[in-house]
Amino acid sequence: MIHLSQLNIIHPLASLSKGFDLQRESLLRFYAIKWQHYLFLVTQHLDEESHRVESYLHPSTLAPLIKKVEEILIYDQLEAIYTEVKTLLHNEKYSDLALLFKLVARVPNVTVKSKNIVEDHFCLMGIEAIRRIGKTVINVKNPKLYVETILDNHIEFFKLVRCFLNNDQHFIAALNK
């Protein structure tokens, strides 16, 4: 007797997903709709795939299938996602950034570049803030303003990490640089 778990059904399922041109559809959705809605659709699609496996297939098929769907809907869209991270930071939409990080974190080793983008953004914000007050600090000899500016940037970055990025250790370490 052959059990469903003994059949190699992952490849046909992945091919079926690609057969419906999931990749092209995901790219079109990413650019045609607001990215927040795209994130919702990706999450919904992953939930639907999980439900299909639970209802019709052997549980051993879930992990490879979800991995394939994540590859198509998230990994293949990384350049657009990285661009969106920069836009969200620029517009200070930190709660949206948290949603994006939550989705991207599903795919191993992809958050590193996003984290570097966030870290670089806050570094540049700090440099810009110090540059803006630089002449004032030198001319007026006001070191208190210099320290307050650095602290304000540190506090803003810390709030982002604490409130929106789940106290991620990478960002906590970046605060100490």
Coordinates of N, CA and C in Angstrom, one line a residue:
M1 N 0.8 -1.2 0.0 CA 0.0 0.0 0.0 C 0.9 1.2 0.0
I2 N 0.6 2.2 -0.9 CA 1.4 3.4 -1.0 C 0.8 4.5 -0.2
H3 N 1.5 5.1 0.7 CA 1.0 6.2 1.5 C 1.3 7.5 0.7
L4 N 0.4 8.5 1.0 CA 0.6 9.8 0.3 C 1.9 10.4 0.6
S5 N 2.4 10.1 1.8 CA 3.7 10.7 2.2 C 4.9 10.1 1.4
Q6 N 4.6 8.9 0.8 CA 5.7 8.3 0.0 C 5.8 8.8 -1.4
L7 N 4.7 9.5 -1.8 CA 4.7 10.0 -3.2 C 5.5 11.3 -3.2
N8 N 6.1 11.6 -4.3 CA 6.8 12.8 -4.5 C 5.8 13.8 -5.1
I9 N 5.1 14.5 -4.3 CA 4.1 15.4 -4.8 C 4.5 16.9 -4.7
I10 N 5.6 17.1 -4.0 CA 6.0 18.5 -3.8 C 6.3 19.2 -5.2
H11 N 7.1 18.5 -6.0 CA 7.5 19.0 -7.3 C 6.3 19.4 -8.1
P12 N 5.3 18.4 -8.3 CA 4.1 18.8 -9.1 C 3.3 19.9 -8.5
L13 N 3.3 20.0 -7.1 CA 2.5 21.1 -6.5 C 3.2 22.4 -6.8
A14 N 4.6 22.4 -6.7 CA 5.3 23.7 -7.0 C 5.2 24.0 -8.4
S15 N 5.2 23.0 -9.3 CA 5.0 23.3 -10.7 C 3.6 23.8 -11.0
L16 N 2.6 23.3 -10.3 CA 1.3 23.7 -10.5 C 1.2 25.2 -10.1
S17 N 1.8 25.6 -8.9 CA 1.8 27.0 -8.5 C 2.4 27.9 -9.6
K18 N 3.6 27.4 -10.1 CA 4.2 28.2 -11.1 C 3.4 28.2 -12.4
G19 N 2.7 27.0 -12.6 CA 1.8 26.9 -13.8 C 0.7 28.0 -13.8
F20 N 0.3 28.4 -12.7 CA -0.7 29.4 -12.6 C 0.0 30.8 -12.7
D21 N 1.2 30.8 -12.9 CA 2.0 32.0 -13.0 C 1.9 32.8 -11.8
L22 N 2.1 32.2 -10.7 CA 2.1 32.9 -9.4 C 3.2 33.9 -9.3
Q23 N 4.3 33.7 -9.9 CA 5.4 34.6 -9.9 C 5.0 35.9 -10.6
R24 N 4.5 35.8 -11.8 CA 4.1 37.0 -12.5 C 3.0 37.7 -11.8
E25 N 2.0 37.0 -11.3 CA 0.9 37.6 -10.6 C 1.4 38.3 -9.4
S26 N 2.4 37.8 -8.6 CA 2.9 38.4 -7.4 C 3.5 39.7 -7.8
L27 N 4.3 39.7 -8.9 CA 5.0 41.0 -9.3 C 4.0 42.0 -9.7
L28 N 3.0 41.6 -10.5 CA 2.0 42.6 -10.9 C 1.2 43.1 -9.7
R29 N 0.9 42.3 -8.7 CA 0.2 42.7 -7.5 C 1.0 43.7 -6.7
F30 N 2.3 43.4 -6.6 CA 3.2 44.2 -5.8 C 3.2 45.7 -6.3
Y31 N 3.3 45.8 -7.7 CA 3.3 47.1 -8.2 C 2.0 47.8 -8.5
A32 N 0.9 47.0 -8.6 CA -0.4 47.5 -9.0 C -1.2 48.0 -7.8
I33 N -0.9 47.4 -6.6 CA -1.6 47.8 -5.4 C -0.7 48.3 -4.3
K34 N -1.2 48.8 -3.3 CA -0.4 49.3 -2.2 C 0.3 48.1 -1.6
W35 N 1.5 48.3 -1.3 CA 2.3 47.1 -0.8 C 1.7 46.5 0.5
Q36 N 1.0 47.3 1.3 CA 0.4 46.8 2.5 C -0.6 45.7 2.1
H37 N -1.4 46.0 1.1 CA -2.4 45.0 0.6 C -1.7 43.8 0.0
Y38 N -0.6 44.0 -0.6 CA 0.2 42.9 -1.1 C 0.7 42.0 0.0
L39 N 1.1 42.6 1.1 CA 1.5 41.8 2.3 C 0.3 41.0 2.8
F40 N -0.8 41.6 2.8 CA -2.0 40.9 3.3 C -2.3 39.7 2.4
L41 N -2.2 39.9 1.1 CA -2.5 38.9 0.1 C -1.5 37.7 0.2
V42 N -0.2 38.1 0.4 CA 0.8 37.0 0.6 C 0.5 36.2 1.9
T43 N 0.2 36.9 2.9 CA -0.1 36.2 4.2 C -1.4 35.3 4.0
Q44 N -2.4 35.8 3.3 CA -3.6 35.1 3.0 C -3.3 33.9 2.2
H45 N -2.5 34.0 1.1 CA -2.1 32.9 0.3 C -1.4 31.8 1.0
L46 N -0.4 32.2 1.9 CA 0.3 31.2 2.7 C -0.7 30.5 3.6
D47 N -1.6 31.2 4.2 CA -2.6 30.6 5.1 C -3.5 29.6 4.3
E48 N -3.9 30.0 3.1 CA -4.7 29.1 2.2 C -4.0 27.8 1.9
E49 N -2.7 28.0 1.5 CA -1.9 26.8 1.2 C -1.8 25.9 2.4
S50 N -1.6 26.4 3.6 CA -1.5 25.6 4.8 C -2.8 24.9 5.0
H51 N -3.9 25.6 4.8 CA -5.3 25.0 5.0 C -5.4 23.8 3.9
R52 N -5.0 24.1 2.7 CA -5.2 23.0 1.7 C -4.4 21.8 2.0
V53 N -3.2 22.0 2.5 CA -2.4 20.8 2.9 C -3.0 20.1 4.1
E54 N -3.5 20.8 5.1 CA -4.1 20.2 6.2 C -5.4 19.4 5.8
S55 N -6.1 20.0 4.8 CA -7.4 19.3 4.4 C -7.2 18.2 3.4
Y56 N -6.2 18.3 2.5 CA -6.1 17.3 1.4 C -4.8 16.5 1.3
L57 N -3.8 17.0 1.9 CA -2.5 16.3 1.7 C -1.9 15.8 3.0
H58 N -0.8 15.1 2.9 CA 0.0 14.7 4.0 C 0.7 15.8 4.7
P59 N 0.8 15.9 6.0 CA 1.4 17.1 6.7 C 2.9 17.2 6.3
S60 N 3.5 16.2 5.8 CA 5.0 16.3 5.4 C 5.1 17.2 4.2
T61 N 4.1 17.5 3.5 CA 4.2 18.3 2.3 C 4.1 19.8 2.6
L62 N 3.7 20.1 3.8 CA 3.5 21.5 4.1 C 4.8 22.4 4.1
A63 N 5.8 22.0 4.8 CA 7.0 22.8 4.8 C 7.6 23.0 3.4
P64 N 7.8 22.0 2.6 CA 8.4 22.3 1.3 C 7.5 23.2 0.4
L65 N 6.2 23.0 0.5 CA 5.3 23.8 -0.3 C 5.3 25.3 0.2
I66 N 5.2 25.5 1.5 CA 5.3 26.9 2.0 C 6.6 27.5 1.6
K67 N 7.7 26.8 1.7 CA 9.0 27.3 1.3 C 9.0 27.8 -0.1
K68 N 8.4 27.0 -1.0 CA 8.3 27.3 -2.4 C 7.4 28.6 -2.6
V69 N 6.3 28.6 -2.0 CA 5.4 29.8 -2.1 C 6.1 31.1 -1.6
E70 N 6.8 30.9 -0.4 CA 7.6 32.1 0.1 C 8.7 32.5 -0.9
E71 N 9.3 31.6 -1.5 CA 10.3 31.9 -2.5 C 9.7 32.7 -3.6
I72 N 8.6 32.3 -4.1 CA 8.0 33.0 -5.2 C 7.4 34.4 -4.8
L73 N 6.7 34.4 -3.7 CA 6.0 35.6 -3.3 C 6.9 36.6 -2.5
I74 N 7.9 36.2 -1.9 CA 8.7 37.1 -1.1 C 10.1 37.2 -1.7
Y75 N 10.8 36.1 -1.7 CA 12.3 36.1 -2.1 C 12.4 36.7 -3.5
D76 N 11.6 36.3 -4.5 CA 11.7 36.8 -5.8 C 11.3 38.3 -5.9
Q77 N 10.8 38.9 -4.9 CA 10.4 40.3 -4.9 C 11.3 41.1 -4.0
L78 N 12.4 40.6 -3.6 CA 13.3 41.3 -2.6 C 13.7 42.7 -3.0
E79 N 14.1 42.9 -4.3 CA 14.6 44.2 -4.7 C 13.5 45.2 -4.5
A80 N 12.2 44.9 -4.9 CA 11.1 45.8 -4.6 C 10.8 46.0 -3.2
I81 N 11.0 44.9 -2.4 CA 10.8 45.0 -0.9 C 11.9 46.0 -0.3
Y82 N 13.1 45.8 -0.7 CA 14.2 46.7 -0.2 C 13.9 48.1 -0.6
T83 N 13.4 48.4 -1.7 CA 13.1 49.7 -2.1 C 12.0 50.3 -1.2
E84 N 11.0 49.4 -0.9 CA 9.9 49.8 -0.1 C 10.4 50.1 1.4
V85 N 11.4 49.4 1.8 CA 11.9 49.6 3.2 C 12.5 51.0 3.2
K86 N 13.2 51.4 2.2 CA 13.8 52.8 2.1 C 12.7 53.8 2.1
T87 N 11.6 53.6 1.4 CA 10.5 54.5 1.3 C 9.8 54.7 2.6
L88 N 9.6 53.6 3.3 CA 8.9 53.6 4.6 C 9.8 54.3 5.6
L89 N 11.1 54.1 5.6 CA 11.9 54.8 6.5 C 11.9 56.3 6.2
H90 N 12.0 56.7 5.0 CA 12.0 58.1 4.6 C 10.7 58.8 5.1
N91 N 9.6 58.0 4.9 CA 8.3 58.6 5.3 C 7.9 58.3 6.8
E92 N 8.9 57.7 7.5 CA 8.7 57.4 8.9 C 7.4 56.6 9.2
K93 N 7.1 55.6 8.4 CA 6.0 54.7 8.5 C 6.5 53.5 9.2
Y94 N 6.8 53.6 10.5 CA 7.4 52.5 11.2 C 6.5 51.3 11.4
S95 N 5.2 51.5 11.6 CA 4.3 50.4 11.8 C 4.2 49.6 10.6
D96 N 4.2 50.2 9.4 CA 4.2 49.5 8.1 C 5.5 48.8 7.9
L97 N 6.6 49.4 8.4 CA 7.9 48.7 8.3 C 7.9 47.4 9.1
A98 N 7.3 47.5 10.3 CA 7.2 46.3 11.1 C 6.5 45.1 10.4
L99 N 5.4 45.5 9.7 CA 4.6 44.5 9.0 C 5.5 43.8 7.9
L100 N 6.3 44.7 7.2 CA 7.1 44.2 6.2 C 8.2 43.3 6.7
F101 N 8.8 43.7 7.8 CA 9.8 42.8 8.5 C 9.3 41.5 8.9
K102 N 8.1 41.5 9.4 CA 7.4 40.3 9.8 C 7.3 39.3 8.7
L103 N 6.9 39.8 7.5 CA 6.7 38.9 6.3 C 8.1 38.5 5.8
V104 N 9.0 39.4 5.7 CA 10.3 39.0 5.1 C 11.1 38.1 6.1
A105 N 10.8 38.1 7.3 CA 11.5 37.3 8.3 C 11.1 35.8 8.1
R106 N 10.1 35.5 7.3 CA 9.7 34.1 7.1 C 10.7 33.4 6.2
V107 N 11.5 34.2 5.4 CA 12.5 33.6 4.5 C 13.9 33.8 5.2
P108 N 14.6 32.7 5.4 CA 15.9 32.7 6.1 C 16.9 33.6 5.4
N109 N 17.6 34.4 6.2 CA 18.8 35.2 5.7 C 18.4 36.3 4.8
V110 N 17.1 36.7 4.8 CA 16.7 37.9 3.9 C 16.7 39.2 4.7
T111 N 16.5 39.1 6.0 CA 16.4 40.3 6.7 C 17.7 41.1 6.9
V112 N 18.8 40.4 6.6 CA 20.1 41.1 6.8 C 20.2 42.4 6.0
K113 N 19.9 42.3 4.8 CA 20.0 43.5 3.9 C 19.0 44.6 4.4
S114 N 17.8 44.2 4.7 CA 16.8 45.1 5.2 C 17.2 45.8 6.5
K115 N 17.8 45.0 7.4 CA 18.4 45.5 8.7 C 19.5 46.5 8.4
N116 N 20.3 46.2 7.4 CA 21.4 47.1 7.0 C 20.9 48.4 6.5
I117 N 19.8 48.4 5.7 CA 19.2 49.6 5.2 C 18.7 50.4 6.3
V118 N 18.0 49.8 7.3 CA 17.5 50.6 8.4 C 18.6 51.2 9.2
E119 N 19.7 50.4 9.5 CA 20.8 50.9 10.2 C 21.5 52.1 9.5
D120 N 21.7 51.9 8.2 CA 22.3 53.0 7.4 C 21.4 54.3 7.4
H121 N 20.1 54.1 7.4 CA 19.2 55.2 7.4 C 19.4 56.0 8.6
F122 N 19.4 55.3 9.8 CA 19.5 56.0 11.0 C 20.9 56.6 11.3
C123 N 21.9 56.0 10.7 CA 23.2 56.6 10.8 C 23.2 57.9 10.0
L124 N 22.7 57.9 8.8 CA 22.6 59.1 8.0 C 21.8 60.2 8.6
M125 N 20.7 59.8 9.3 CA 19.9 60.8 10.0 C 20.7 61.4 11.1
G126 N 21.4 60.6 11.8 CA 22.3 61.2 12.9 C 23.3 62.1 12.4
I127 N 24.0 61.7 11.3 CA 25.0 62.6 10.7 C 24.4 63.9 10.2
E128 N 23.2 63.8 9.6 CA 22.5 65.0 9.1 C 22.1 65.9 10.2
A129 N 21.6 65.3 11.3 CA 21.2 66.2 12.5 C 22.4 66.9 13.1
I130 N 23.5 66.2 13.2 CA 24.8 66.8 13.7 C 25.3 67.9 12.7
R131 N 25.2 67.6 11.4 CA 25.6 68.6 10.5 C 24.8 69.9 10.6
R132 N 23.5 69.7 10.8 CA 22.6 70.9 10.9 C 22.9 71.8 12.0
I133 N 23.3 71.2 13.2 CA 23.6 72.0 14.3 C 25.1 72.3 14.5
G134 N 25.9 71.7 13.6 CA 27.3 71.8 13.7 C 27.8 73.3 13.9
K135 N 27.4 74.2 13.0 CA 27.9 75.5 13.1 C 27.4 76.2 14.3
T136 N 26.2 75.9 14.7 CA 25.6 76.5 16.0 C 26.5 76.1 17.2
V137 N 26.8 74.8 17.2 CA 27.6 74.3 18.4 C 28.9 74.9 18.4
I138 N 29.6 75.1 17.3 CA 30.9 75.6 17.2 C 30.9 77.1 17.5
N139 N 30.0 77.9 16.9 CA 29.9 79.3 17.1 C 29.5 79.7 18.5
V140 N 28.5 79.0 19.0 CA 27.9 79.4 20.3 C 28.6 78.6 21.4
K141 N 29.4 77.6 21.0 CA 30.1 76.8 22.0 C 29.0 76.2 23.0
N142 N 28.1 75.4 22.3 CA 27.0 74.8 23.1 C 27.1 73.3 23.0
P143 N 27.9 72.7 23.8 CA 28.0 71.2 23.7 C 26.7 70.5 24.1
K144 N 25.9 71.2 24.9 CA 24.7 70.6 25.4 C 23.7 70.3 24.2
L145 N 23.7 71.2 23.2 CA 22.9 71.0 22.0 C 23.4 69.8 21.2
Y146 N 24.7 69.6 21.2 CA 25.3 68.5 20.5 C 24.9 67.2 21.1
V147 N 25.0 67.1 22.4 CA 24.6 65.9 23.2 C 23.1 65.6 23.1
E148 N 22.3 66.6 23.2 CA 20.9 66.5 23.1 C 20.5 65.9 21.7
T149 N 21.1 66.4 20.7 CA 20.9 66.0 19.3 C 21.2 64.5 19.1
I150 N 22.3 64.1 19.6 CA 22.7 62.6 19.6 C 21.7 61.8 20.4
L151 N 21.3 62.3 21.6 CA 20.4 61.5 22.4 C 19.0 61.4 21.7
D152 N 18.6 62.5 21.1 CA 17.3 62.5 20.4 C 17.2 61.4 19.3
N153 N 18.3 61.4 18.5 CA 18.4 60.4 17.5 C 18.4 58.9 18.1
H154 N 19.2 58.8 19.1 CA 19.3 57.5 19.8 C 17.9 57.0 20.3
I155 N 17.2 58.0 20.9 CA 15.9 57.7 21.5 C 14.9 57.3 20.4
E156 N 14.9 58.0 19.3 CA 14.0 57.7 18.2 C 14.3 56.3 17.6
F157 N 15.6 56.0 17.4 CA 16.0 54.7 16.9 C 15.6 53.6 17.9
F158 N 15.8 53.8 19.2 CA 15.5 52.9 20.2 C 14.0 52.6 20.3
K159 N 13.2 53.6 20.1 CA 11.7 53.4 20.1 C 11.3 52.6 18.9
L160 N 11.9 52.8 17.8 CA 11.6 52.0 16.6 C 12.0 50.6 16.8
V161 N 13.1 50.3 17.4 CA 13.5 48.9 17.7 C 12.6 48.3 18.7
R162 N 12.3 49.0 19.7 CA 11.5 48.5 20.8 C 10.0 48.3 20.4
C163 N 9.5 49.3 19.8 CA 8.0 49.2 19.5 C 7.7 48.5 18.2
F164 N 8.5 48.6 17.2 CA 8.1 48.0 15.9 C 9.0 46.8 15.4
L165 N 10.2 46.7 16.0 CA 11.1 45.7 15.5 C 11.4 44.6 16.5
N166 N 10.5 44.5 17.5 CA 10.6 43.4 18.5 C 11.9 43.3 19.2
N167 N 12.5 44.4 19.5 CA 13.8 44.4 20.2 C 14.9 43.6 19.5
D168 N 14.9 43.6 18.2 CA 15.8 42.7 17.5 C 17.3 43.0 17.9
Q169 N 18.0 42.0 18.2 CA 19.4 42.1 18.8 C 20.3 42.8 17.8
H170 N 20.1 42.6 16.5 CA 20.9 43.3 15.5 C 20.8 44.8 15.7
F171 N 19.6 45.3 15.9 CA 19.4 46.8 16.0 C 19.9 47.3 17.4
I172 N 19.7 46.4 18.4 CA 20.2 46.8 19.8 C 21.7 47.0 19.7
A173 N 22.4 46.1 19.0 CA 23.8 46.1 18.8 C 24.2 47.4 18.0
A174 N 23.4 47.7 17.0 CA 23.7 48.9 16.2 C 23.6 50.2 17.0
L175 N 22.8 50.2 18.0 CA 22.7 51.4 18.9 C 24.0 51.6 19.6
N176 N 24.8 50.6 19.9 CA 26.0 50.7 20.6 C 27.2 51.1 19.8
K177 N 27.0 51.2 18.5 CA 28.1 51.5 17.5 C 28.4 53.0 17.6

